[in-house]
PDB file of N, CA and C in Angstrom:
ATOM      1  N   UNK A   1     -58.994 -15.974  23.936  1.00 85.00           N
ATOM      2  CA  UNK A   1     -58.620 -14.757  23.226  1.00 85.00           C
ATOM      3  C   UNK A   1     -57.925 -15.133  21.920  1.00 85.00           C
ATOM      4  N   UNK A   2     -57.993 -14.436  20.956  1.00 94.00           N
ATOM      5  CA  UNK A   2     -57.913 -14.819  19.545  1.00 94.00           C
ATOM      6  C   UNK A   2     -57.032 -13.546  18.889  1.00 94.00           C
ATOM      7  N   UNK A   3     -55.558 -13.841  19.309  1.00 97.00           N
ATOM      8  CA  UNK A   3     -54.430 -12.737  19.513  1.00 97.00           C
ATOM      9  C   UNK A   3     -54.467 -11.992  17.694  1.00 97.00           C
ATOM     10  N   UNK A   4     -54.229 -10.474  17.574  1.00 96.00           N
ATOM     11  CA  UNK A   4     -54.062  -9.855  16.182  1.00 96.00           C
ATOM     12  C   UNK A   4     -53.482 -10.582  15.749  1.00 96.00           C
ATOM     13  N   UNK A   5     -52.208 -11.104  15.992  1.00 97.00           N
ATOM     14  CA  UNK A   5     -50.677 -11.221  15.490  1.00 97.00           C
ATOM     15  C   UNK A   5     -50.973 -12.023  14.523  1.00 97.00           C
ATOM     16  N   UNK A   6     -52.662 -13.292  14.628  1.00 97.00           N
ATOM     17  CA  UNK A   6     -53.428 -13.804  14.266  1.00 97.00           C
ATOM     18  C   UNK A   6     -53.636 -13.637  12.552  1.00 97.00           C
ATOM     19  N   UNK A   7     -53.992 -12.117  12.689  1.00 97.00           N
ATOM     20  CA  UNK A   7     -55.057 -11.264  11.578  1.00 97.00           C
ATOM     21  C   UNK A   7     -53.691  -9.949  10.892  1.00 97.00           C
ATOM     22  N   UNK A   8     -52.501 -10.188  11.767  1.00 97.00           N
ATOM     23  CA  UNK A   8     -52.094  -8.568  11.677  1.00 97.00           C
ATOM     24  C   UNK A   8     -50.776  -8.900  11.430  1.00 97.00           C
ATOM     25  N   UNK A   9     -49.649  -8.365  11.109  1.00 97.00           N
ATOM     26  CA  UNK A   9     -48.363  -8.466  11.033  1.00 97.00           C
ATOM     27  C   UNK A   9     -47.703  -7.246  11.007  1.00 97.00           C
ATOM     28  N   UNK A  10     -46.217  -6.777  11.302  1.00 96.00           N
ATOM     29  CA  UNK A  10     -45.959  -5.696  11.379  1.00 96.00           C
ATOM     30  C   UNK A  10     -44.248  -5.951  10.938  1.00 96.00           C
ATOM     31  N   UNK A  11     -43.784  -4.787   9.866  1.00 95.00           N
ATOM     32  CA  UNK A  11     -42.599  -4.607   9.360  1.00 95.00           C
ATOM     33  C   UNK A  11     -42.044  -3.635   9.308  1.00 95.00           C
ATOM     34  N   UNK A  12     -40.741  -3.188   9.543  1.00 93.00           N
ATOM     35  CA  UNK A  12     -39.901  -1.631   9.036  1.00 93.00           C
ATOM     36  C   UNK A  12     -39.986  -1.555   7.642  1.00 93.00           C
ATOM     37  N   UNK A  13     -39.941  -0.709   6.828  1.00 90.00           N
ATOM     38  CA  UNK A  13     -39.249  -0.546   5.548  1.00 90.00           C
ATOM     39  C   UNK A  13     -38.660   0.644   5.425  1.00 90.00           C
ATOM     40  N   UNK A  14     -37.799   0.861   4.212  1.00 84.00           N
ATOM     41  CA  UNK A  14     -37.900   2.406   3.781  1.00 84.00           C
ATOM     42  C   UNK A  14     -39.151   3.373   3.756  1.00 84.00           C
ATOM     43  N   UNK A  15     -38.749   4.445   4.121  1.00 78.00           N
ATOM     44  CA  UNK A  15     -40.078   5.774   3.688  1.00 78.00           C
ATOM     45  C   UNK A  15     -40.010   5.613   2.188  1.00 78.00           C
ATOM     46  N   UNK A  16     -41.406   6.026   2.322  1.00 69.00           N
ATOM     47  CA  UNK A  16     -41.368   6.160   0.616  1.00 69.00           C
ATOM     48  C   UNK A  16     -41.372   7.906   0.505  1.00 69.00           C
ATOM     49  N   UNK A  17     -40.826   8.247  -0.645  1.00 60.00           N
ATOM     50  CA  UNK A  17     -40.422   9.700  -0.408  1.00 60.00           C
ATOM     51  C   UNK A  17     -40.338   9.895  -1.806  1.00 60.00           C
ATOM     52  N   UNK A  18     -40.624  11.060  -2.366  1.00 61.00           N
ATOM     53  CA  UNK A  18     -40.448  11.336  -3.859  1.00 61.00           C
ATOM     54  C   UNK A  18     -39.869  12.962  -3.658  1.00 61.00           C
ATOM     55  N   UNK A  19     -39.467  12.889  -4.773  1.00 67.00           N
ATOM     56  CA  UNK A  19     -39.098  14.098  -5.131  1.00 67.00           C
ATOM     57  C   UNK A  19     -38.869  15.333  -4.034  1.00 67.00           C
ATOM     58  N   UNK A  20     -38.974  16.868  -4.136  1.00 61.00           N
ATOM     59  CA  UNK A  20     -38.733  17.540  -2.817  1.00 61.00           C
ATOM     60  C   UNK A  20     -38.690  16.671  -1.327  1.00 61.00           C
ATOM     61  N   UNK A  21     -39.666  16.113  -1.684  1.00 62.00           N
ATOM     62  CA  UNK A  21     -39.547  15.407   0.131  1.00 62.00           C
ATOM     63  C   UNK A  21     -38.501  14.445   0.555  1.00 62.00           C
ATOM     64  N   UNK A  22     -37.975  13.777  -0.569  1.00 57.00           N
ATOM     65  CA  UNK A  22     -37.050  13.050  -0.406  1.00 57.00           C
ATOM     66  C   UNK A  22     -35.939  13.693  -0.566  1.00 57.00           C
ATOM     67  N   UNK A  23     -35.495  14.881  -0.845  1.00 58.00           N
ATOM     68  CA  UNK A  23     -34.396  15.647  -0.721  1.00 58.00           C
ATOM     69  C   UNK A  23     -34.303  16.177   0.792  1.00 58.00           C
ATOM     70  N   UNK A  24     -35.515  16.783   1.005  1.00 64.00           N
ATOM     71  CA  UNK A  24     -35.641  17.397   2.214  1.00 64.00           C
ATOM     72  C   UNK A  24     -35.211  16.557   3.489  1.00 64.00           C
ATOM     73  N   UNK A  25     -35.679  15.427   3.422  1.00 59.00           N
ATOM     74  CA  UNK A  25     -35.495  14.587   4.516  1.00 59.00           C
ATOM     75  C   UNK A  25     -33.637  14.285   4.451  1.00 59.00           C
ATOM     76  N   UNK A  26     -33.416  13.823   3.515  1.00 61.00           N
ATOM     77  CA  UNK A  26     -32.224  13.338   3.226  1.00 61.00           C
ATOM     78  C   UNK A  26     -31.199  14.685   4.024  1.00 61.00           C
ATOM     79  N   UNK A  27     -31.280  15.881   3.375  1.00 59.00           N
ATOM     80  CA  UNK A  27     -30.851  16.941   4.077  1.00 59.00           C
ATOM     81  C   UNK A  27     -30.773  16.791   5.771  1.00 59.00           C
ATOM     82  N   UNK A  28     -32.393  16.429   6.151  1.00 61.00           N
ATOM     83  CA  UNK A  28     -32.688  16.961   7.173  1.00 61.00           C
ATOM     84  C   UNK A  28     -31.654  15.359   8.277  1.00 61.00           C
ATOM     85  N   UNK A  29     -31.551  14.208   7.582  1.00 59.00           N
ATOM     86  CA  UNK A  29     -30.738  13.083   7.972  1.00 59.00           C
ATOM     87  C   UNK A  29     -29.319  13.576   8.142  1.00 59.00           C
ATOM     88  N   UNK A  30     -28.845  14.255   7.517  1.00 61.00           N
ATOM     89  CA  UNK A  30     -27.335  14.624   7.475  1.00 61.00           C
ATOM     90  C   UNK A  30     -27.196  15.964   8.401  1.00 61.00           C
ATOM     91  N   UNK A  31     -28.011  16.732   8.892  1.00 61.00           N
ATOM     92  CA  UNK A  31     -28.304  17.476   9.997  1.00 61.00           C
ATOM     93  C   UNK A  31     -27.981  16.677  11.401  1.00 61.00           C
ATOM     94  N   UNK A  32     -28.843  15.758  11.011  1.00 58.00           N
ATOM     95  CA  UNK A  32     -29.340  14.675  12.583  1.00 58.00           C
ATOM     96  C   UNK A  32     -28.033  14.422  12.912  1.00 58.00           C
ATOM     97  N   UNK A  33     -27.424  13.521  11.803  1.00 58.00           N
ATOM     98  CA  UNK A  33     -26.061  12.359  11.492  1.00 58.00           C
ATOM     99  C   UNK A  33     -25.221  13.773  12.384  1.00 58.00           C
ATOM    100  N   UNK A  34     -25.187  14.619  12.475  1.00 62.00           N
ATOM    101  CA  UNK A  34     -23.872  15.769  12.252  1.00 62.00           C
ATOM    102  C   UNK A  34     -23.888  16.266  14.088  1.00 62.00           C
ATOM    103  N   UNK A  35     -25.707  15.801  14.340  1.00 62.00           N
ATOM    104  CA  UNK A  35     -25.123  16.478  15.834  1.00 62.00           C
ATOM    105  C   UNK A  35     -25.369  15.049  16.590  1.00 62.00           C
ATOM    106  N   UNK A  36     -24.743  13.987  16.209  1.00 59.00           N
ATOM    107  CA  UNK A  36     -24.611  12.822  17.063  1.00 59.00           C
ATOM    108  C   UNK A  36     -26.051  12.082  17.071  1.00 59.00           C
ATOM    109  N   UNK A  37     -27.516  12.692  16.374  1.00 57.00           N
ATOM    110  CA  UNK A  37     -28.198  11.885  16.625  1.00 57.00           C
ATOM    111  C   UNK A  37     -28.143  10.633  15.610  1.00 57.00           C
ATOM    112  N   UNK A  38     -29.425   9.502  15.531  1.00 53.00           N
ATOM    113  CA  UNK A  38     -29.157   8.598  14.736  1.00 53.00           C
ATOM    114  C   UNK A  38     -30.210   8.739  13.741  1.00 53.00           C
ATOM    115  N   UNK A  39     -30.019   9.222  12.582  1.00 54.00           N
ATOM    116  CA  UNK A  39     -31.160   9.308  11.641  1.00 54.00           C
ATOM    117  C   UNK A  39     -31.768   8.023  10.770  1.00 54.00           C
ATOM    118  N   UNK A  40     -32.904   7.901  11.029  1.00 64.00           N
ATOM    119  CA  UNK A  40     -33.880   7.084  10.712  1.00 64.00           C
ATOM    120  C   UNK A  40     -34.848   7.377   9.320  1.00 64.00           C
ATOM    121  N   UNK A  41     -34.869   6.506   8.354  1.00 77.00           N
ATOM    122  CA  UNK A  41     -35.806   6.647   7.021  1.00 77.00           C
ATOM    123  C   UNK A  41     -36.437   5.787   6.732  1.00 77.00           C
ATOM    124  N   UNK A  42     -37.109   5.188   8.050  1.00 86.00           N
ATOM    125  CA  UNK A  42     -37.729   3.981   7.824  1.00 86.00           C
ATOM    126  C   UNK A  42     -39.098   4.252   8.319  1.00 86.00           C
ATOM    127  N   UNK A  43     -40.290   3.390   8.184  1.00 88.00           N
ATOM    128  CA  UNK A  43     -41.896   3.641   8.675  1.00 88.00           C
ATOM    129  C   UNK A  43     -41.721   2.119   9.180  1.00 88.00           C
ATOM    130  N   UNK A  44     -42.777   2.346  10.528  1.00 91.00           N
ATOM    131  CA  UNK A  44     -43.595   0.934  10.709  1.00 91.00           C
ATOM    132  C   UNK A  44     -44.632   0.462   9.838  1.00 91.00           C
ATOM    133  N   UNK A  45     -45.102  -0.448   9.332  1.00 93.00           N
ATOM    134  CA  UNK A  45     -46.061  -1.340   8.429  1.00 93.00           C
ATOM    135  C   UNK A  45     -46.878  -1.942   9.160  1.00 93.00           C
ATOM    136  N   UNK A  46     -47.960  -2.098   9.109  1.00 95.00           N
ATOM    137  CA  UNK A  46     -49.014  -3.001   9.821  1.00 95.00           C
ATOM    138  C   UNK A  46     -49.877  -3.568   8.302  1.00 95.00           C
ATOM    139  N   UNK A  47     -49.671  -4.622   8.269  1.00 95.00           N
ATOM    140  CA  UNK A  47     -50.411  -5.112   7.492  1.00 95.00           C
ATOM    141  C   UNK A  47     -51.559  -6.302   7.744  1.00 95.00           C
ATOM    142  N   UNK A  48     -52.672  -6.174   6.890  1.00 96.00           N
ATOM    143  CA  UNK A  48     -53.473  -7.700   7.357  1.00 96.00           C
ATOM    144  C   UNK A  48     -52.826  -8.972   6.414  1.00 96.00           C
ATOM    145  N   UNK A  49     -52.315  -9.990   7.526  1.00 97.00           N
ATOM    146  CA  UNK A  49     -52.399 -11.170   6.757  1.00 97.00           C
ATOM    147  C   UNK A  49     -53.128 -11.736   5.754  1.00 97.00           C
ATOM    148  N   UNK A  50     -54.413 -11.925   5.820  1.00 96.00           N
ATOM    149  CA  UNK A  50     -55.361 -12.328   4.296  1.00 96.00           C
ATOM    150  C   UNK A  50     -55.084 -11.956   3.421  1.00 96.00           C
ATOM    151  N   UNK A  51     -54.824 -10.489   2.815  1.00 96.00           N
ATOM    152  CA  UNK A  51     -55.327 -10.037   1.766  1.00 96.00           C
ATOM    153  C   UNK A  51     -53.948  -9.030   1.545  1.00 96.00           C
ATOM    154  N   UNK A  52     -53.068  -9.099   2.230  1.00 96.00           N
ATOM    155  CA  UNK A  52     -51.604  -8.210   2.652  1.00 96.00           C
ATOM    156  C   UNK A  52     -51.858  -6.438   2.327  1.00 96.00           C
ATOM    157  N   UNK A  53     -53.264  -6.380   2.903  1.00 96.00           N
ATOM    158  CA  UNK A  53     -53.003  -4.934   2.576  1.00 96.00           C
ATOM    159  C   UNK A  53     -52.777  -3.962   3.784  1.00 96.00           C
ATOM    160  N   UNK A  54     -52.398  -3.047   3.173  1.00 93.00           N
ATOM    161  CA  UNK A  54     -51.562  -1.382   4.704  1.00 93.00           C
ATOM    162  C   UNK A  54     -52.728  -1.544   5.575  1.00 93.00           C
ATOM    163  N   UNK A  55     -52.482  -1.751   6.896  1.00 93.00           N
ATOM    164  CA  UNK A  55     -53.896  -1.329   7.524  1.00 93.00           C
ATOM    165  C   UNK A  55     -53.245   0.273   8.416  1.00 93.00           C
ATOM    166  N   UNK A  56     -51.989   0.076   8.613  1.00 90.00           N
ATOM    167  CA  UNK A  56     -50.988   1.104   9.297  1.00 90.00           C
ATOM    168  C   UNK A  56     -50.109   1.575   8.361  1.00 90.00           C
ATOM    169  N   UNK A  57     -49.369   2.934   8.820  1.00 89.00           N
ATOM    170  CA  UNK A  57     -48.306   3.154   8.382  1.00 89.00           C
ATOM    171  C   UNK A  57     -47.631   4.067   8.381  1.00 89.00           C
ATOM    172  N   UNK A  58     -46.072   4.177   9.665  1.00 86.00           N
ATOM    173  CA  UNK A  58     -46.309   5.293  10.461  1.00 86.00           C
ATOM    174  C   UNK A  58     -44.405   5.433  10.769  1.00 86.00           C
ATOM    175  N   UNK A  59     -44.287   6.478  10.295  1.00 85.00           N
ATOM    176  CA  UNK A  59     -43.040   7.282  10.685  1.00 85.00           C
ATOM    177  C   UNK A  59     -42.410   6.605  11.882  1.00 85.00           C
ATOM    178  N   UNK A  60     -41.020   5.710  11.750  1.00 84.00           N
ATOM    179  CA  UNK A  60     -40.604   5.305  12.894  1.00 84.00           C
ATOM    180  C   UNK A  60     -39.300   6.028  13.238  1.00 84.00           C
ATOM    181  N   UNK A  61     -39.627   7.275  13.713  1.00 76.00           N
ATOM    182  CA  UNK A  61     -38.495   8.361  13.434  1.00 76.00           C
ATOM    183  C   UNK A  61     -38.207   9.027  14.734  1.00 76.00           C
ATOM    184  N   UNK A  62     -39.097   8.071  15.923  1.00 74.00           N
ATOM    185  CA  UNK A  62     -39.126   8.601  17.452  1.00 74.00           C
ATOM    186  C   UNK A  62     -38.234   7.215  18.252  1.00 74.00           C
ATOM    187  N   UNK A  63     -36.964   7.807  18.712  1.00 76.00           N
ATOM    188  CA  UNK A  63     -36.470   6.421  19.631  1.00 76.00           C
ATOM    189  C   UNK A  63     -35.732   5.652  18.255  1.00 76.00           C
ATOM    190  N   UNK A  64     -35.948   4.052  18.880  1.00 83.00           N
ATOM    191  CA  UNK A  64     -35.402   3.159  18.419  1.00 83.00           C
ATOM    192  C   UNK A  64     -36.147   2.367  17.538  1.00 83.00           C
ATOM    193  N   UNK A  65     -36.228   1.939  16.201  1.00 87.00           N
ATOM    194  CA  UNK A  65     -37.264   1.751  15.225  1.00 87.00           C
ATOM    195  C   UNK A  65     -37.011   0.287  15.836  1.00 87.00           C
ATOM    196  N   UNK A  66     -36.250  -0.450  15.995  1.00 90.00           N
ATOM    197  CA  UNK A  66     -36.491  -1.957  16.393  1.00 90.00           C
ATOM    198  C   UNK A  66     -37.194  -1.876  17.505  1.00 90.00           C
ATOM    199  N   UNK A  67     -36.999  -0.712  18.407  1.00 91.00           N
ATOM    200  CA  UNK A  67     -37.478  -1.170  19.845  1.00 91.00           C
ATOM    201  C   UNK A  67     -39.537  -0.902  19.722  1.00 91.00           C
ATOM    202  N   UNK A  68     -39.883   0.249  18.746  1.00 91.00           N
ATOM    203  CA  UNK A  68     -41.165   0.303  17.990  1.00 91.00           C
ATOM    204  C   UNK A  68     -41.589  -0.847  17.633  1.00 91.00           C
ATOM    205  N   UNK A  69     -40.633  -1.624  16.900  1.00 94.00           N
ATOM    206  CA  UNK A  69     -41.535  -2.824  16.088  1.00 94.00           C
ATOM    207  C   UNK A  69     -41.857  -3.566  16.838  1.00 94.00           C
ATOM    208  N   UNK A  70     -40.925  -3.962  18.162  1.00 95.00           N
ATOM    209  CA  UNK A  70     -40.756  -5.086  19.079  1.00 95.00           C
ATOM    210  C   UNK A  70     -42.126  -4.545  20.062  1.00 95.00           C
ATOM    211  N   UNK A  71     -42.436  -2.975  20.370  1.00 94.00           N
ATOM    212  CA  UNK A  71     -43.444  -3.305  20.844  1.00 94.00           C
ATOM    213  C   UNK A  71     -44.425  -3.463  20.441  1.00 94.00           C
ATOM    214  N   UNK A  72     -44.821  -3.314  19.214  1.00 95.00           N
ATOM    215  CA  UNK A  72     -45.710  -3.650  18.401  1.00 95.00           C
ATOM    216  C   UNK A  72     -46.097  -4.963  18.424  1.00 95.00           C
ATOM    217  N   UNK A  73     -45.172  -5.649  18.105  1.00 97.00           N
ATOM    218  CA  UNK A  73     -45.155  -7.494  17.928  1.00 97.00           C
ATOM    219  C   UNK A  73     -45.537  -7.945  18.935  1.00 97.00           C
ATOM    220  N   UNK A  74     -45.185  -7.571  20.591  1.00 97.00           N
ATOM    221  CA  UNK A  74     -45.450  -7.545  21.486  1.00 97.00           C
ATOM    222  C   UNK A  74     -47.188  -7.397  21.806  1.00 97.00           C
ATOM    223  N   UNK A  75     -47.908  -6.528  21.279  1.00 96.00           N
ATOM    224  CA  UNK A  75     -49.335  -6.068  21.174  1.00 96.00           C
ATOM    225  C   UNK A  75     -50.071  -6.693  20.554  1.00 96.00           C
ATOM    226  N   UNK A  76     -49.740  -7.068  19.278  1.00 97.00           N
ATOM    227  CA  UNK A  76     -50.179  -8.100  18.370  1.00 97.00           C
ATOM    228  C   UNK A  76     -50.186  -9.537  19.107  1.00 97.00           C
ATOM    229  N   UNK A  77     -49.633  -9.900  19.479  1.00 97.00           N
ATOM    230  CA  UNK A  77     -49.231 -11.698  20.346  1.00 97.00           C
ATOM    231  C   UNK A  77     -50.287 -11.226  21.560  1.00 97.00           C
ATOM    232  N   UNK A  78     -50.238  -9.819  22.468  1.00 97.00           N
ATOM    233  CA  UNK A  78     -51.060 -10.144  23.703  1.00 97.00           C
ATOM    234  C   UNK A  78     -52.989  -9.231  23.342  1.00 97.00           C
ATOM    235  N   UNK A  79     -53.154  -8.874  22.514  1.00 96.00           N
ATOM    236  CA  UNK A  79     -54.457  -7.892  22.465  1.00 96.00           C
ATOM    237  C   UNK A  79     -54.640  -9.221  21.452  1.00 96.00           C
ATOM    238  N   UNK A  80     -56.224  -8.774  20.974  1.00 96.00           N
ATOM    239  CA  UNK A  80     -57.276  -8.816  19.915  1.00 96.00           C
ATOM    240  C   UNK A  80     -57.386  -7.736  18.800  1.00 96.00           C
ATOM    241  N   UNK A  81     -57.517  -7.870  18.042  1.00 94.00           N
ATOM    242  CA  UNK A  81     -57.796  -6.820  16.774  1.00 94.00           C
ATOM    243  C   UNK A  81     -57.650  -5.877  16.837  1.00 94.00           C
ATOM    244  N   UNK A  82     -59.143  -5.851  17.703  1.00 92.00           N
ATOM    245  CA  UNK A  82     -59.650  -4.988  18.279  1.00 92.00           C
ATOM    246  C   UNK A  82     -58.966  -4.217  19.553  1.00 92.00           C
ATOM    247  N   UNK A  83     -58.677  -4.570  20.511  1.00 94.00           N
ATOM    248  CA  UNK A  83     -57.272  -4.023  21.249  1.00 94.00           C
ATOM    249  C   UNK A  83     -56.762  -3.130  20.868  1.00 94.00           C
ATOM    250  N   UNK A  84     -55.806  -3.649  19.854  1.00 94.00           N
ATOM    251  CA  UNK A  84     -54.948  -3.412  18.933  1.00 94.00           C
ATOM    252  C   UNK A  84     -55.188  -2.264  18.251  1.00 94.00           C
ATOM    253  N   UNK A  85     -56.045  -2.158  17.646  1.00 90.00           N
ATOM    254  CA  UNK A  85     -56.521  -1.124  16.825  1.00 90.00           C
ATOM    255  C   UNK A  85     -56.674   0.139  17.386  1.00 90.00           C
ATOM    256  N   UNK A  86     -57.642  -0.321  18.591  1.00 90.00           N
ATOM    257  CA  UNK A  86     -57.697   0.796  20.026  1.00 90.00           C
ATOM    258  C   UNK A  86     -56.632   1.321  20.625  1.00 90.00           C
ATOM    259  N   UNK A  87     -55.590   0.661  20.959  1.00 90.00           N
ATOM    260  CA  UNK A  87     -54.835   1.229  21.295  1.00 90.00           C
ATOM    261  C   UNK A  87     -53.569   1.996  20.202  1.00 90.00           C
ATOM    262  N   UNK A  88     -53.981   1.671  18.998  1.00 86.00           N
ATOM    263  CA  UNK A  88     -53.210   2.727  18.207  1.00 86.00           C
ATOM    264  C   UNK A  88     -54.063   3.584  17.339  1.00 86.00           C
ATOM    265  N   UNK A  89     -55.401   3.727  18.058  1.00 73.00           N
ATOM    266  CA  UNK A  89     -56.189   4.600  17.200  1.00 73.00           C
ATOM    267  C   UNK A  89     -57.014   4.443  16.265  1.00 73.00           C
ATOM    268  N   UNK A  90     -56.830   3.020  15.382  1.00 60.00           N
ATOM    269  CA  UNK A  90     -56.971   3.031  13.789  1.00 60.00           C
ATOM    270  C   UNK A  90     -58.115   2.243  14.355  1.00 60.00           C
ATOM    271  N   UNK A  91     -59.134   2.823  13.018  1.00 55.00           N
ATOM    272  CA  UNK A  91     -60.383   1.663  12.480  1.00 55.00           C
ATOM    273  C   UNK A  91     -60.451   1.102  12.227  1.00 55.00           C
ATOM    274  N   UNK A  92     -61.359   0.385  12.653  1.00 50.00           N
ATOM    275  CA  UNK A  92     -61.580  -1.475  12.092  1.00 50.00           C
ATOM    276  C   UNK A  92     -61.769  -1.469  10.497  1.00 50.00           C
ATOM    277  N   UNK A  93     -61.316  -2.323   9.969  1.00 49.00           N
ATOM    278  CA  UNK A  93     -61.957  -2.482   8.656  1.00 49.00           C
ATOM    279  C   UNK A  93     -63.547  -3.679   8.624  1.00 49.00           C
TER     280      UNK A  93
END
């Protein structure tokens, strides 16, 4: 077996957010912050190694964004690409 983690890599970053939307959210963070939850402005990244381009890229705004990435990294090391892809939906390139 010839693991993604291979072909694939995966990172947090900031959301990218412009204008209204980036107000909105920001608002909608200081809402969260206010009733004890933990507000998050970050996306997961899936990128291909070769050529470093987005193959993913996805709101990590459910749960714990480390505990997302970790299972991610996790998927990448035990699937194939293809696996991989399947089990998060996305098309092959």
């Amino acid at each position: 077996m010839d693991p993604a983690a291979n072909y694939l890599r995966a990172e947090l970053l900031p959301r990218r957010l412009h204008g209204w939307r980036k107000l909105r959210r920001y608002g909608a963070m200081a809402i969260e912050a206010l009733s004890g939850e933990f507000p998050t402005n970050v996306d997961l990244v899936v990128y291909r190694r070769d050529t470093g381009s987005e193959v993913m890229r996805t709101p990590a705004d459910v749960g714990s964004p480390d505990f997302l990435l970790d299972q991610v990294n996790a998927d990448l090391k035990s699937k194939t690409v293809t696996e991989f892809l399947a089990e998060w939906r996305l098309d092959e390139d």
